[in-house]
PDB file of C-alpha atoms and ligand atoms in Angstrom:
ATOM      1  CA  MET V   1     274.255 280.777  95.544  1.00  0.00           C
ATOM      2  CA  SER V   2     272.159 282.836  93.227  1.00  0.00           C
ATOM      3  CA  ILE V   3     270.963 286.374  92.808  1.00  0.00           C
ATOM      4  CA  ARG V   4     267.176 286.474  93.073  1.00  0.00           C
ATOM      5  CA  PRO V   5     264.855 289.034  91.503  1.00  0.00           C
ATOM      6  CA  LEU V   6     263.768 291.833  93.849  1.00  0.00           C
ATOM      7  CA  VAL V   7     260.116 292.445  94.642  1.00  0.00           C
ATOM      8  CA  ILE V   8     259.301 296.085  93.820  1.00  0.00           C
ATOM      9  CA  ILE V   9     256.357 298.268  94.905  1.00  0.00           C
ATOM     10  CA  PRO V  10     253.407 298.194  94.323  1.00  0.00           C
ATOM     11  CA  ASP V  11     253.670 294.367  94.577  1.00  0.00           C
ATOM     12  CA  SER V  12     251.252 293.372  97.370  1.00  0.00           C
ATOM     13  CA  LYS V  13     253.691 290.700  98.665  1.00  0.00           C
ATOM     14  CA  LEU V  14     255.544 293.538 100.380  1.00  0.00           C
ATOM     15  CA  ARG V  15     252.506 293.973 102.657  1.00  0.00           C
ATOM     16  CA  LEU V  16     252.530 290.368 103.943  1.00  0.00           C
ATOM     17  CA  ILE V  17     253.328 289.565 107.570  1.00  0.00           C
ATOM     18  CA  SER V  18     256.253 287.119 107.379  1.00  0.00           C
ATOM     19  CA  GLU V  19     256.166 283.829 109.320  1.00  0.00           C
ATOM     20  CA  PRO V  20     258.715 282.960 112.034  1.00  0.00           C
ATOM     21  CA  VAL V  21     261.498 280.540 111.103  1.00  0.00           C
ATOM     22  CA  LYS V  22     260.804 277.377 113.123  1.00  0.00           C
ATOM     23  CA  GLU V  23     263.898 275.398 112.266  1.00  0.00           C
ATOM     24  CA  ILE V  24     267.216 276.201 110.602  1.00  0.00           C
ATOM     25  CA  THR V  25     267.101 273.851 107.640  1.00  0.00           C
ATOM     26  CA  SER V  26     269.336 273.665 104.570  1.00  0.00           C
ATOM     27  CA  GLU V  27     266.636 275.668 102.716  1.00  0.00           C
ATOM     28  CA  ILE V  28     266.962 278.459 105.293  1.00  0.00           C
ATOM     29  CA  ARG V  29     270.767 278.441 104.977  1.00  0.00           C
ATOM     30  CA  GLN V  30     270.437 278.547 101.183  1.00  0.00           C
ATOM     31  CA  LEU V  31     267.950 281.402 101.437  1.00  0.00           C
ATOM     32  CA  ALA V  32     270.399 283.357 103.647  1.00  0.00           C
ATOM     33  CA  GLU V  33     273.180 282.887 101.075  1.00  0.00           C
ATOM     34  CA  ASP V  34     270.935 284.003  98.234  1.00  0.00           C
ATOM     35  CA  MET V  35     269.775 287.030 100.231  1.00  0.00           C
ATOM     36  CA  LEU V  36     273.363 288.093 100.944  1.00  0.00           C
ATOM     37  CA  GLU V  37     274.344 287.659  97.311  1.00  0.00           C
ATOM     38  CA  THR V  38     271.292 289.589  96.108  1.00  0.00           C
ATOM     39  CA  MET V  39     271.920 292.357  98.672  1.00  0.00           C
ATOM     40  CA  TYR V  40     275.610 292.785  97.752  1.00  0.00           C
ATOM     41  CA  ASP V  41     274.798 292.716  94.039  1.00  0.00           C
ATOM     42  CA  ALA V  42     272.097 295.420  94.300  1.00  0.00           C
ATOM     43  CA  PRO V  43     274.014 296.926  96.201  1.00  0.00           C
ATOM     44  CA  GLY V  44     272.202 297.505  99.480  1.00  0.00           C
ATOM     45  CA  VAL V  45     272.916 297.518 103.222  1.00  0.00           C
ATOM     46  CA  GLY V  46     269.914 295.408 104.191  1.00  0.00           C
ATOM     47  CA  LEU V  47     267.418 292.945 102.762  1.00  0.00           C
ATOM     48  CA  ALA V  48     264.384 291.145 104.180  1.00  0.00           C
ATOM     49  CA  ALA V  49     263.395 287.730 102.784  1.00  0.00           C
ATOM     50  CA  ILE V  50     260.046 289.054 101.557  1.00  0.00           C
ATOM     51  CA  GLN V  51     261.974 291.373  99.222  1.00  0.00           C
ATOM     52  CA  ILE V  52     262.875 288.288  97.209  1.00  0.00           C
ATOM     53  CA  GLY V  53     259.339 286.971  97.653  1.00  0.00           C
ATOM     54  CA  VAL V  54     259.826 284.627 100.623  1.00  0.00           C
ATOM     55  CA  PRO V  55     257.566 285.502 103.592  1.00  0.00           C
ATOM     56  CA  VAL V  56     259.800 284.290 106.448  1.00  0.00           C
ATOM     57  CA  ARG V  57     261.264 286.355 109.269  1.00  0.00           C
ATOM     58  CA  MET V  58     264.846 286.604 108.107  1.00  0.00           C
ATOM     59  CA  VAL V  59     267.000 289.656 107.371  1.00  0.00           C
ATOM     60  CA  THR V  60     270.507 290.149 105.999  1.00  0.00           C
ATOM     61  CA  MET V  61     272.507 293.309 106.661  1.00  0.00           C
ATOM     62  CA  ASP V  62     275.968 294.729 106.173  1.00  0.00           C
ATOM     63  CA  VAL V  63     276.485 298.320 107.265  1.00  0.00           C
ATOM     64  CA  SER V  64     280.313 298.172 107.015  1.00  0.00           C
ATOM     65  CA  LYS V  65     280.339 300.209 103.756  1.00  0.00           C
ATOM     66  CA  SER V  66     283.558 298.489 102.751  1.00  0.00           C
ATOM     67  CA  GLU V  67     283.998 295.976  99.937  1.00  0.00           C
ATOM     68  CA  GLU V  68     287.244 294.705 101.485  1.00  0.00           C
ATOM     69  CA  GLU V  69     285.929 294.150 104.964  1.00  0.00           C
ATOM     70  CA  ARG V  70     282.472 292.779 104.558  1.00  0.00           C
ATOM     71  CA  GLN V  71     280.545 292.204 107.772  1.00  0.00           C
ATOM     72  CA  PRO V  72     277.543 290.141 106.737  1.00  0.00           C
ATOM     73  CA  MET V  73     274.844 289.666 109.349  1.00  0.00           C
ATOM     74  CA  VAL V  74     272.017 287.138 109.120  1.00  0.00           C
ATOM     75  CA  LEU V  75     269.163 287.793 111.555  1.00  0.00           C
ATOM     76  CA  ILE V  76     266.558 285.096 112.112  1.00  0.00           C
ATOM     77  CA  ASN V  77     263.279 286.060 113.816  1.00  0.00           C
ATOM     78  CA  PRO V  78     264.679 289.486 114.781  1.00  0.00           C
ATOM     79  CA  GLU V  79     262.757 291.747 117.135  1.00  0.00           C
ATOM     80  CA  ILE V  80     263.239 295.146 118.729  1.00  0.00           C
ATOM     81  CA  VAL V  81     263.270 294.713 122.519  1.00  0.00           C
ATOM     82  CA  TRP V  82     263.972 298.330 123.465  1.00  0.00           C
ATOM     83  CA  ALA V  83     263.977 301.677 121.670  1.00  0.00           C
ATOM     84  CA  SER V  84     265.255 305.050 122.930  1.00  0.00           C
ATOM     85  CA  GLU V  85     262.857 307.942 123.490  1.00  0.00           C
ATOM     86  CA  GLU V  86     265.364 310.062 121.640  1.00  0.00           C
ATOM     87  CA  ARG V  87     264.730 310.067 117.916  1.00  0.00           C
ATOM     88  CA  ARG V  88     266.739 311.078 114.901  1.00  0.00           C
ATOM     89  CA  VAL V  89     266.248 311.664 111.218  1.00  0.00           C
ATOM     90  CA  TYR V  90     268.094 309.611 108.634  1.00  0.00           C
ATOM     91  CA  GLU V  91     267.778 309.493 104.857  1.00  0.00           C
ATOM     92  CA  GLU V  92     266.477 306.042 103.891  1.00  0.00           C
ATOM     93  CA  GLY V  93     266.157 304.112 100.693  1.00  0.00           C
ATOM     94  CA  CYS V  94     264.867 300.615  99.925  1.00  0.00           C
ATOM     95  CA  LEU V  95     265.747 298.030  97.293  1.00  0.00           C
ATOM     96  CA  SER V  96     261.999 297.540  96.768  1.00  0.00           C
ATOM     97  CA  ILE V  97     261.578 301.270  96.010  1.00  0.00           C
ATOM     98  CA  PRO V  98     264.544 301.852  93.686  1.00  0.00           C
ATOM     99  CA  GLU V  99     266.207 305.245  93.475  1.00  0.00           C
ATOM    100  CA  TYR V 100     263.900 306.928  95.973  1.00  0.00           C
ATOM    101  CA  TYR V 101     265.336 308.444  99.146  1.00  0.00           C
ATOM    102  CA  GLU V 102     263.596 310.378 101.870  1.00  0.00           C
ATOM    103  CA  GLU V 103     264.228 311.403 105.458  1.00  0.00           C
ATOM    104  CA  VAL V 104     262.559 309.243 108.120  1.00  0.00           C
ATOM    105  CA  GLU V 105     262.453 309.834 111.874  1.00  0.00           C
ATOM    106  CA  ARG V 106     262.936 306.790 114.118  1.00  0.00           C
ATOM    107  CA  PRO V 107     264.286 305.985 117.594  1.00  0.00           C
ATOM    108  CA  ASP V 108     267.976 306.897 117.740  1.00  0.00           C
ATOM    109  CA  ARG V 109     269.074 303.713 119.539  1.00  0.00           C
ATOM    110  CA  VAL V 110     267.553 300.257 119.785  1.00  0.00           C
ATOM    111  CA  ARG V 111     268.266 296.926 121.401  1.00  0.00           C
ATOM    112  CA  PHE V 112     267.374 293.957 119.213  1.00  0.00           C
ATOM    113  CA  ARG V 113     267.331 290.202 119.609  1.00  0.00           C
ATOM    114  CA  TYR V 114     267.688 287.548 116.929  1.00  0.00           C
ATOM    115  CA  MET V 115     268.846 284.033 116.256  1.00  0.00           C
ATOM    116  CA  THR V 116     271.958 283.324 114.206  1.00  0.00           C
ATOM    117  CA  LEU V 117     272.239 280.631 111.514  1.00  0.00           C
ATOM    118  CA  GLN V 118     274.004 278.556 114.190  1.00  0.00           C
ATOM    119  CA  GLY V 119     270.868 278.722 116.348  1.00  0.00           C
ATOM    120  CA  GLU V 120     272.403 281.054 118.907  1.00  0.00           C
ATOM    121  CA  THR V 121     270.276 283.847 120.432  1.00  0.00           C
ATOM    122  CA  VAL V 122     272.013 287.222 120.343  1.00  0.00           C
ATOM    123  CA  GLU V 123     270.998 290.527 121.875  1.00  0.00           C
ATOM    124  CA  GLN V 124     272.695 293.633 120.590  1.00  0.00           C
ATOM    125  CA  GLU V 125     272.424 297.391 120.975  1.00  0.00           C
ATOM    126  CA  ALA V 126     272.765 299.672 117.972  1.00  0.00           C
ATOM    127  CA  ASP V 127     272.879 303.318 117.046  1.00  0.00           C
ATOM    128  CA  GLY V 128     273.518 305.188 113.805  1.00  0.00           C
ATOM    129  CA  LEU V 129     273.077 303.404 110.489  1.00  0.00           C
ATOM    130  CA  LEU V 130     272.757 299.965 112.106  1.00  0.00           C
ATOM    131  CA  ALA V 131     269.851 301.170 114.305  1.00  0.00           C
ATOM    132  CA  THR V 132     268.059 302.663 111.297  1.00  0.00           C
ATOM    133  CA  CYS V 133     268.728 299.608 109.158  1.00  0.00           C
ATOM    134  CA  VAL V 134     267.522 297.015 111.663  1.00  0.00           C
ATOM    135  CA  GLN V 135     264.292 298.968 112.289  1.00  0.00           C
ATOM    136  CA  HIS V 136     263.706 299.345 108.532  1.00  0.00           C
ATOM    137  CA  GLU V 137     264.285 295.618 107.887  1.00  0.00           C
ATOM    138  CA  ILE V 138     262.140 294.399 110.795  1.00  0.00           C
ATOM    139  CA  ASP V 139     259.375 296.662 109.448  1.00  0.00           C
ATOM    140  CA  HIS V 140     259.520 294.652 106.191  1.00  0.00           C
ATOM    141  CA  LEU V 141     258.718 291.472 108.165  1.00  0.00           C
ATOM    142  CA  ASN V 142     255.532 293.209 109.309  1.00  0.00           C
ATOM    143  CA  GLY V 143     254.558 294.495 105.867  1.00  0.00           C
ATOM    144  CA  VAL V 144     255.660 298.053 106.664  1.00  0.00           C
ATOM    145  CA  LEU V 145     257.650 300.213 104.233  1.00  0.00           C
ATOM    146  CA  PHE V 146     259.599 303.396 105.003  1.00  0.00           C
ATOM    147  CA  ILE V 147     257.260 305.413 102.798  1.00  0.00           C
ATOM    148  CA  ASP V 148     254.525 304.655 105.367  1.00  0.00           C
ATOM    149  CA  TYR V 149     256.231 307.192 107.665  1.00  0.00           C
ATOM    150  CA  LEU V 150     256.044 309.982 105.068  1.00  0.00           C
ATOM    151  CA  SER V 151     253.198 312.420 104.516  1.00  0.00           C
ATOM    152  CA  LYS V 152     250.276 311.073 102.486  1.00  0.00           C
ATOM    153  CA  LEU V 153     251.175 313.514  99.731  1.00  0.00           C
ATOM    154  CA  LYS V 154     254.740 312.199  99.379  1.00  0.00           C
ATOM    155  CA  ARG V 155     253.657 308.550  99.703  1.00  0.00           C
ATOM    156  CA  ASP V 156     250.933 308.930  97.067  1.00  0.00           C
ATOM    157  CA  ARG V 157     253.398 310.596  94.712  1.00  0.00           C
ATOM    158  CA  VAL V 158     255.916 307.733  94.916  1.00  0.00           C
ATOM    159  CA  LEU V 159     253.199 305.049  94.704  1.00  0.00           C
ATOM    160  CA  THR V 160     251.711 306.670  91.605  1.00  0.00           C
ATOM    161  CA  LYS V 161     255.129 306.780  89.956  1.00  0.00           C
ATOM    162  CA  PHE V 162     255.772 303.069  90.599  1.00  0.00           C
ATOM    163  CA  ARG V 163     252.222 302.023  89.627  1.00  0.00           C
ATOM    164  CA  LYS V 164     252.706 303.750  86.281  1.00  0.00           C
ATOM    165  CA  ALA V 165     256.090 302.066  85.802  1.00  0.00           C
ATOM    166  CA  ALA V 166     254.545 298.651  86.617  1.00  0.00           C
ATOM    167  CA  ARG V 167     251.777 299.249  84.072  1.00  0.00           C
ATOM    168  CA  ARG V 168     254.311 300.249  81.424  1.00  0.00           C
ATOM    169  CA  GLU V 169     256.300 297.092  82.113  1.00  0.00           C
ATOM    170  CA  ALA V 170     253.139 294.990  81.824  1.00  0.00           C
ATOM    171  CA  GLY V 171     252.594 296.608  78.425  1.00  0.00           C
ATOM    172  CA  ALA V 172     249.209 297.990  79.453  1.00  0.00           C
TER     173      ALA V 172
HETATM  174 NI1   NI R 201     263.681 298.173 102.468  1.00  0.00          NI
END
């Protein structure tokens, strides 16, 4: 297992549409392990493969908020199959947009379907943090970031900040 570097905005990789996983190979299992390790190290509650630069439809999550009782989830080819009309606001952050948090409104409850690393298809209903997290991570697979839901003013402000930081890092 290894911790992989995180892809940070404004890296254009974050806008790619990730490809479905066709077969659960040893590379896919390795990728899942690396994603979990990278996510726990960050620390974060969710990570999409593209956030470590791999454009495949795989997500890791752990919303247990407890170091002792970790509940790692690996979602392969996840999709939302139902979303409630009822919406709620939750403060979100993203490992690809470090130290930036903002309130986002999304459906309150969702039903989602995915394949496990064992090749089993699972359908699950979620509310609360898990519902927010799974919607946020599936967005990543479609090149969507949570800042896309904010006003243009707020989004431009955060993008400008990270563009400047990227230029500084490049020594320009
Ligand atoms: Ni994110």
